[in-house]
Amino acid sequence: MSGATRKYSISIPEDLAETVREQVGPGGFSAYVTEALRHRLAMDRLTELVVDHEARHGAFTDEELAHADALLSGAAEQHVKGRNAA
């Protein structure tokens, strides 16, 4: 999903924009917003997948949710270990 870029004009609450700018610096603002948009699109897609799955198979059980949580926790731990090793 990368490639050509285009400049857009968007409205963001000033306090939010300044908090981001303070955190990432003036050169990192666009990259931060791009990453946030990609994350939101991924979460929207995940929601669509869950809704579709539950429509066809019923709601996830507590056991299934616990299993998924354990898998995600393990993946998160591996991610952190990988970042710390770099």
Short mmCIF file of N, CA, C and O in Angstrom, two decimals:
data_model
loop_
_atom_site.label_atom_id
_atom_site.label_comp_id
_atom_site.label_asym_id
_atom_site.label_seq_id
_atom_site.Cartn_x
_atom_site.Cartn_y
_atom_site.Cartn_z
N MET A 1 0.80 -1.19 0.00
CA MET A 1 0.00 0.00 0.00
C MET A 1 0.85 1.26 0.00
O MET A 1 0.45 2.28 0.48
N SER A 2 2.04 1.19 -0.48
CA SER A 2 2.86 2.39 -0.55
C SER A 2 3.02 2.78 -2.00
O SER A 2 2.47 2.18 -2.90
N GLY A 3 3.77 3.79 -2.24
CA GLY A 3 3.96 4.25 -3.59
C GLY A 3 3.86 5.75 -3.63
O GLY A 3 4.39 6.45 -2.77
N ALA A 4 3.15 6.26 -4.63
CA ALA A 4 3.01 7.69 -4.79
C ALA A 4 2.28 8.30 -3.58
O ALA A 4 1.43 7.67 -2.97
N THR A 5 2.65 9.50 -3.28
CA THR A 5 1.99 10.21 -2.19
C THR A 5 1.32 11.46 -2.73
O THR A 5 1.66 11.96 -3.80
N ARG A 6 0.34 11.91 -1.99
CA ARG A 6 -0.38 13.13 -2.35
C ARG A 6 -0.62 13.91 -1.08
O ARG A 6 -0.85 13.33 -0.02
N LYS A 7 -0.56 15.20 -1.18
CA LYS A 7 -0.80 16.05 -0.03
C LYS A 7 -2.31 16.27 0.13
O LYS A 7 -3.01 16.55 -0.84
N TYR A 8 -2.80 16.12 1.37
CA TYR A 8 -4.21 16.33 1.69
C TYR A 8 -4.31 17.37 2.80
O TYR A 8 -3.41 17.48 3.64
N SER A 9 -5.39 18.03 2.82
CA SER A 9 -5.67 18.98 3.89
C SER A 9 -6.73 18.35 4.78
O SER A 9 -7.83 18.04 4.32
N ILE A 10 -6.39 18.14 6.04
CA ILE A 10 -7.33 17.55 6.99
C ILE A 10 -7.39 18.41 8.24
O ILE A 10 -6.46 19.17 8.52
N SER A 11 -8.45 18.29 8.97
CA SER A 11 -8.60 19.03 10.22
C SER A 11 -8.41 18.07 11.39
O SER A 11 -9.05 17.02 11.44
N ILE A 12 -7.52 18.45 12.29
CA ILE A 12 -7.21 17.64 13.47
C ILE A 12 -7.26 18.59 14.67
O ILE A 12 -6.76 19.71 14.58
N PRO A 13 -7.82 18.14 15.79
CA PRO A 13 -7.80 19.00 16.98
C PRO A 13 -6.36 19.44 17.29
O PRO A 13 -5.43 18.62 17.24
N GLU A 14 -6.20 20.71 17.55
CA GLU A 14 -4.86 21.28 17.74
C GLU A 14 -4.07 20.59 18.84
O GLU A 14 -2.88 20.30 18.68
N ASP A 15 -4.73 20.28 19.96
CA ASP A 15 -4.00 19.65 21.06
C ASP A 15 -3.48 18.27 20.67
O ASP A 15 -2.36 17.89 21.02
N LEU A 16 -4.28 17.53 19.90
CA LEU A 16 -3.84 16.21 19.43
C LEU A 16 -2.65 16.33 18.48
O LEU A 16 -1.65 15.63 18.61
N ALA A 17 -2.76 17.24 17.53
CA ALA A 17 -1.69 17.44 16.56
C ALA A 17 -0.39 17.86 17.26
O ALA A 17 0.69 17.36 16.92
N GLU A 18 -0.49 18.74 18.23
CA GLU A 18 0.71 19.20 18.94
C GLU A 18 1.32 18.09 19.78
O GLU A 18 2.54 17.97 19.87
N THR A 19 0.48 17.26 20.38
CA THR A 19 1.00 16.13 21.15
C THR A 19 1.77 15.18 20.24
O THR A 19 2.86 14.73 20.60
N VAL A 20 1.22 14.89 19.07
CA VAL A 20 1.91 14.01 18.11
C VAL A 20 3.21 14.66 17.66
O VAL A 20 4.26 14.03 17.64
N ARG A 21 3.17 15.93 17.30
CA ARG A 21 4.37 16.63 16.83
C ARG A 21 5.47 16.62 17.89
O ARG A 21 6.64 16.43 17.60
N GLU A 22 5.09 16.83 19.16
CA GLU A 22 6.06 16.79 20.25
C GLU A 22 6.69 15.40 20.37
O GLU A 22 7.87 15.27 20.67
N GLN A 23 5.90 14.38 20.13
CA GLN A 23 6.38 13.01 20.28
C GLN A 23 7.28 12.59 19.12
O GLN A 23 8.27 11.91 19.33
N VAL A 24 6.91 12.95 17.89
CA VAL A 24 7.62 12.44 16.73
C VAL A 24 8.52 13.46 16.05
O VAL A 24 9.30 13.11 15.16
N GLY A 25 8.40 14.73 16.42
CA GLY A 25 9.17 15.77 15.77
C GLY A 25 8.50 16.21 14.48
O GLY A 25 7.62 15.53 13.96
N PRO A 26 8.92 17.34 13.96
CA PRO A 26 8.25 17.90 12.79
C PRO A 26 8.34 17.03 11.54
O PRO A 26 7.44 17.01 10.71
N GLY A 27 9.40 16.26 11.38
CA GLY A 27 9.56 15.44 10.19
C GLY A 27 8.82 14.12 10.24
O GLY A 27 8.71 13.42 9.24
N GLY A 28 8.30 13.74 11.40
CA GLY A 28 7.67 12.44 11.54
C GLY A 28 6.16 12.46 11.56
O GLY A 28 5.52 11.41 11.67
N PHE A 29 5.57 13.64 11.44
CA PHE A 29 4.13 13.77 11.58
C PHE A 29 3.37 12.98 10.52
O PHE A 29 2.47 12.21 10.83
N SER A 30 3.74 13.15 9.26
CA SER A 30 3.04 12.45 8.17
C SER A 30 3.18 10.94 8.31
O SER A 30 2.22 10.19 8.10
N ALA A 31 4.37 10.47 8.66
CA ALA A 31 4.58 9.03 8.82
C ALA A 31 3.72 8.49 9.96
O ALA A 31 3.14 7.41 9.86
N TYR A 32 3.61 9.26 11.04
CA TYR A 32 2.80 8.84 12.19
C TYR A 32 1.33 8.74 11.80
O TYR A 32 0.65 7.76 12.11
N VAL A 33 0.83 9.74 11.09
CA VAL A 33 -0.57 9.73 10.66
C VAL A 33 -0.82 8.59 9.67
O VAL A 33 -1.83 7.89 9.76
N THR A 34 0.12 8.36 8.76
CA THR A 34 0.00 7.26 7.81
C THR A 34 -0.08 5.92 8.53
O THR A 34 -0.94 5.09 8.23
N GLU A 35 0.79 5.73 9.51
CA GLU A 35 0.76 4.48 10.29
C GLU A 35 -0.56 4.34 11.05
O GLU A 35 -1.14 3.25 11.12
N ALA A 36 -1.06 5.43 11.60
CA ALA A 36 -2.34 5.39 12.34
C ALA A 36 -3.49 5.03 11.40
O ALA A 36 -4.37 4.24 11.77
N LEU A 37 -3.48 5.57 10.20
CA LEU A 37 -4.54 5.24 9.23
C LEU A 37 -4.46 3.78 8.81
O LEU A 37 -5.48 3.11 8.68
N ARG A 38 -3.25 3.29 8.58
CA ARG A 38 -3.10 1.87 8.22
C ARG A 38 -3.59 0.98 9.34
O ARG A 38 -4.25 -0.05 9.10
N HIS A 39 -3.27 1.35 10.57
CA HIS A 39 -3.71 0.57 11.72
C HIS A 39 -5.24 0.57 11.80
O HIS A 39 -5.86 -0.48 12.01
N ARG A 40 -5.85 1.72 11.61
CA ARG A 40 -7.32 1.81 11.67
C ARG A 40 -7.96 0.96 10.58
O ARG A 40 -8.95 0.26 10.82
N LEU A 41 -7.41 1.00 9.37
CA LEU A 41 -7.93 0.17 8.28
C LEU A 41 -7.82 -1.32 8.62
O LEU A 41 -8.75 -2.09 8.36
N ALA A 42 -6.70 -1.72 9.23
CA ALA A 42 -6.53 -3.12 9.62
C ALA A 42 -7.54 -3.51 10.69
O ALA A 42 -8.13 -4.60 10.63
N MET A 43 -7.80 -2.63 11.65
CA MET A 43 -8.77 -2.92 12.70
C MET A 43 -10.19 -2.98 12.12
O MET A 43 -11.00 -3.82 12.51
N ASP A 44 -10.49 -2.09 11.17
CA ASP A 44 -11.80 -2.15 10.51
C ASP A 44 -11.97 -3.47 9.77
O ASP A 44 -13.03 -4.09 9.82
N ARG A 45 -10.93 -3.90 9.07
CA ARG A 45 -10.98 -5.18 8.34
C ARG A 45 -11.14 -6.34 9.31
O ARG A 45 -11.91 -7.27 9.05
N LEU A 46 -10.43 -6.29 10.42
CA LEU A 46 -10.56 -7.34 11.43
C LEU A 46 -11.98 -7.40 11.97
O LEU A 46 -12.55 -8.48 12.13
N THR A 47 -12.58 -6.25 12.21
CA THR A 47 -13.97 -6.20 12.68
C THR A 47 -14.90 -6.85 11.65
O THR A 47 -15.78 -7.63 12.01
N GLU A 48 -14.68 -6.54 10.37
CA GLU A 48 -15.49 -7.15 9.31
C GLU A 48 -15.35 -8.67 9.32
O GLU A 48 -16.35 -9.40 9.16
N LEU A 49 -14.13 -9.16 9.52
CA LEU A 49 -13.91 -10.60 9.55
C LEU A 49 -14.61 -11.26 10.73
O LEU A 49 -15.21 -12.33 10.59
N VAL A 50 -14.55 -10.62 11.89
CA VAL A 50 -15.21 -11.16 13.08
C VAL A 50 -16.72 -11.18 12.89
O VAL A 50 -17.38 -12.19 13.18
N VAL A 51 -17.28 -10.08 12.39
CA VAL A 51 -18.73 -10.02 12.16
C VAL A 51 -19.15 -11.10 11.18
O VAL A 51 -20.15 -11.80 11.39
N ASP A 52 -18.39 -11.28 10.10
CA ASP A 52 -18.72 -12.30 9.11
C ASP A 52 -18.63 -13.70 9.72
O ASP A 52 -19.52 -14.53 9.54
N HIS A 53 -17.56 -13.95 10.47
CA HIS A 53 -17.40 -15.27 11.10
C HIS A 53 -18.56 -15.55 12.06
O HIS A 53 -19.14 -16.65 12.03
N GLU A 54 -18.89 -14.57 12.89
CA GLU A 54 -19.96 -14.79 13.86
C GLU A 54 -21.32 -14.93 13.19
O GLU A 54 -22.17 -15.68 13.68
N ALA A 55 -21.52 -14.28 12.06
CA ALA A 55 -22.79 -14.43 11.33
C ALA A 55 -22.94 -15.84 10.79
O ALA A 55 -24.05 -16.39 10.74
N ARG A 56 -21.81 -16.45 10.41
CA ARG A 56 -21.87 -17.79 9.84
C ARG A 56 -21.76 -18.89 10.90
O ARG A 56 -22.32 -19.97 10.72
N HIS A 57 -21.05 -18.62 12.01
CA HIS A 57 -20.75 -19.69 12.97
C HIS A 57 -21.22 -19.40 14.39
O HIS A 57 -21.00 -20.22 15.28
N GLY A 58 -21.82 -18.26 14.63
CA GLY A 58 -22.22 -17.90 15.99
C GLY A 58 -21.10 -17.18 16.71
O GLY A 58 -19.96 -17.10 16.23
N ALA A 59 -21.44 -16.64 17.86
CA ALA A 59 -20.47 -15.86 18.64
C ALA A 59 -19.30 -16.74 19.09
O ALA A 59 -19.46 -17.95 19.31
N PHE A 60 -18.15 -16.12 19.23
CA PHE A 60 -16.99 -16.82 19.76
C PHE A 60 -17.26 -17.21 21.21
O PHE A 60 -17.87 -16.46 21.96
N THR A 61 -16.79 -18.39 21.60
CA THR A 61 -16.95 -18.84 22.98
C THR A 61 -15.87 -18.19 23.84
O THR A 61 -14.87 -17.69 23.34
N ASP A 62 -16.07 -18.25 25.15
CA ASP A 62 -15.06 -17.74 26.07
C ASP A 62 -13.74 -18.48 25.88
O ASP A 62 -12.67 -17.89 25.96
N GLU A 63 -13.82 -19.78 25.62
CA GLU A 63 -12.62 -20.58 25.40
C GLU A 63 -11.87 -20.13 24.14
O GLU A 63 -10.65 -20.00 24.15
N GLU A 64 -12.61 -19.89 23.07
CA GLU A 64 -11.99 -19.42 21.83
C GLU A 64 -11.33 -18.05 22.02
O GLU A 64 -10.22 -17.80 21.54
N LEU A 65 -12.02 -17.18 22.75
CA LEU A 65 -11.45 -15.85 23.00
C LEU A 65 -10.20 -15.93 23.87
O LEU A 65 -9.22 -15.22 23.62
N ALA A 66 -10.21 -16.80 24.86
CA ALA A 66 -9.04 -16.98 25.72
C ALA A 66 -7.87 -17.52 24.91
O ALA A 66 -6.72 -17.09 25.10
N HIS A 67 -8.14 -18.46 24.02
CA HIS A 67 -7.10 -19.03 23.17
C HIS A 67 -6.51 -17.95 22.25
O HIS A 67 -5.29 -17.83 22.12
N ALA A 68 -7.37 -17.15 21.64
CA ALA A 68 -6.90 -16.06 20.77
C ALA A 68 -6.08 -15.06 21.57
O ALA A 68 -5.03 -14.59 21.11
N ASP A 69 -6.53 -14.74 22.77
CA ASP A 69 -5.81 -13.80 23.63
C ASP A 69 -4.41 -14.33 23.95
O ASP A 69 -3.42 -13.59 23.92
N ALA A 70 -4.33 -15.62 24.25
CA ALA A 70 -3.03 -16.24 24.55
C ALA A 70 -2.10 -16.19 23.33
O ALA A 70 -0.92 -15.89 23.46
N LEU A 71 -2.66 -16.47 22.16
CA LEU A 71 -1.86 -16.40 20.94
C LEU A 71 -1.35 -14.98 20.69
O LEU A 71 -0.19 -14.78 20.34
N LEU A 72 -2.24 -14.02 20.85
CA LEU A 72 -1.84 -12.62 20.63
C LEU A 72 -0.83 -12.16 21.67
O LEU A 72 0.10 -11.43 21.34
N SER A 73 -0.98 -12.59 22.91
CA SER A 73 -0.01 -12.23 23.95
C SER A 73 1.36 -12.80 23.62
O SER A 73 2.37 -12.12 23.78
N GLY A 74 1.40 -14.02 23.15
CA GLY A 74 2.67 -14.63 22.75
C GLY A 74 3.29 -13.91 21.58
O GLY A 74 4.50 -13.69 21.54
N ALA A 75 2.49 -13.51 20.61
CA ALA A 75 3.00 -12.78 19.45
C ALA A 75 3.53 -11.42 19.88
O ALA A 75 4.57 -10.97 19.39
N ALA A 76 2.83 -10.77 20.81
CA ALA A 76 3.28 -9.47 21.30
C ALA A 76 4.61 -9.60 22.04
O ALA A 76 5.51 -8.78 21.87
N GLU A 77 4.76 -10.66 22.84
CA GLU A 77 6.02 -10.87 23.55
C GLU A 77 7.16 -11.10 22.57
O GLU A 77 8.26 -10.58 22.75
N GLN A 78 6.92 -11.89 21.51
CA GLN A 78 7.95 -12.12 20.50
C GLN A 78 8.32 -10.84 19.79
O GLN A 78 9.48 -10.59 19.50
N HIS A 79 7.33 -9.99 19.52
CA HIS A 79 7.57 -8.71 18.86
C HIS A 79 8.47 -7.83 19.72
O HIS A 79 9.42 -7.22 19.24
N VAL A 80 8.17 -7.75 21.02
CA VAL A 80 8.96 -6.94 21.93
C VAL A 80 10.37 -7.48 22.03
O VAL A 80 11.35 -6.73 21.99
N LYS A 81 10.53 -8.80 22.12
CA LYS A 81 11.86 -9.40 22.19
C LYS A 81 12.66 -9.07 20.93
O LYS A 81 13.84 -8.75 20.99
N GLY A 82 12.01 -9.15 19.79
CA GLY A 82 12.67 -8.84 18.52
C GLY A 82 13.11 -7.40 18.43
O GLY A 82 14.19 -7.08 17.96
N ARG A 83 12.28 -6.49 18.93
CA ARG A 83 12.62 -5.06 18.92
C ARG A 83 13.76 -4.77 19.88
O ARG A 83 14.62 -3.94 19.59
N ASN A 84 13.77 -5.45 21.03
CA ASN A 84 14.83 -5.21 22.01
C ASN A 84 16.16 -5.76 21.55
O ASN A 84 17.22 -5.26 21.92
N ALA A 85 16.14 -6.80 20.71
CA ALA A 85 17.37 -7.40 20.21
C ALA A 85 18.01 -6.54 19.12
O ALA A 85 19.20 -6.62 18.87
N ALA A 86 17.21 -5.73 18.47
CA ALA A 86 17.71 -4.91 17.35
C ALA A 86 18.52 -3.75 17.81
O ALA A 86 18.60 -3.33 18.88
#
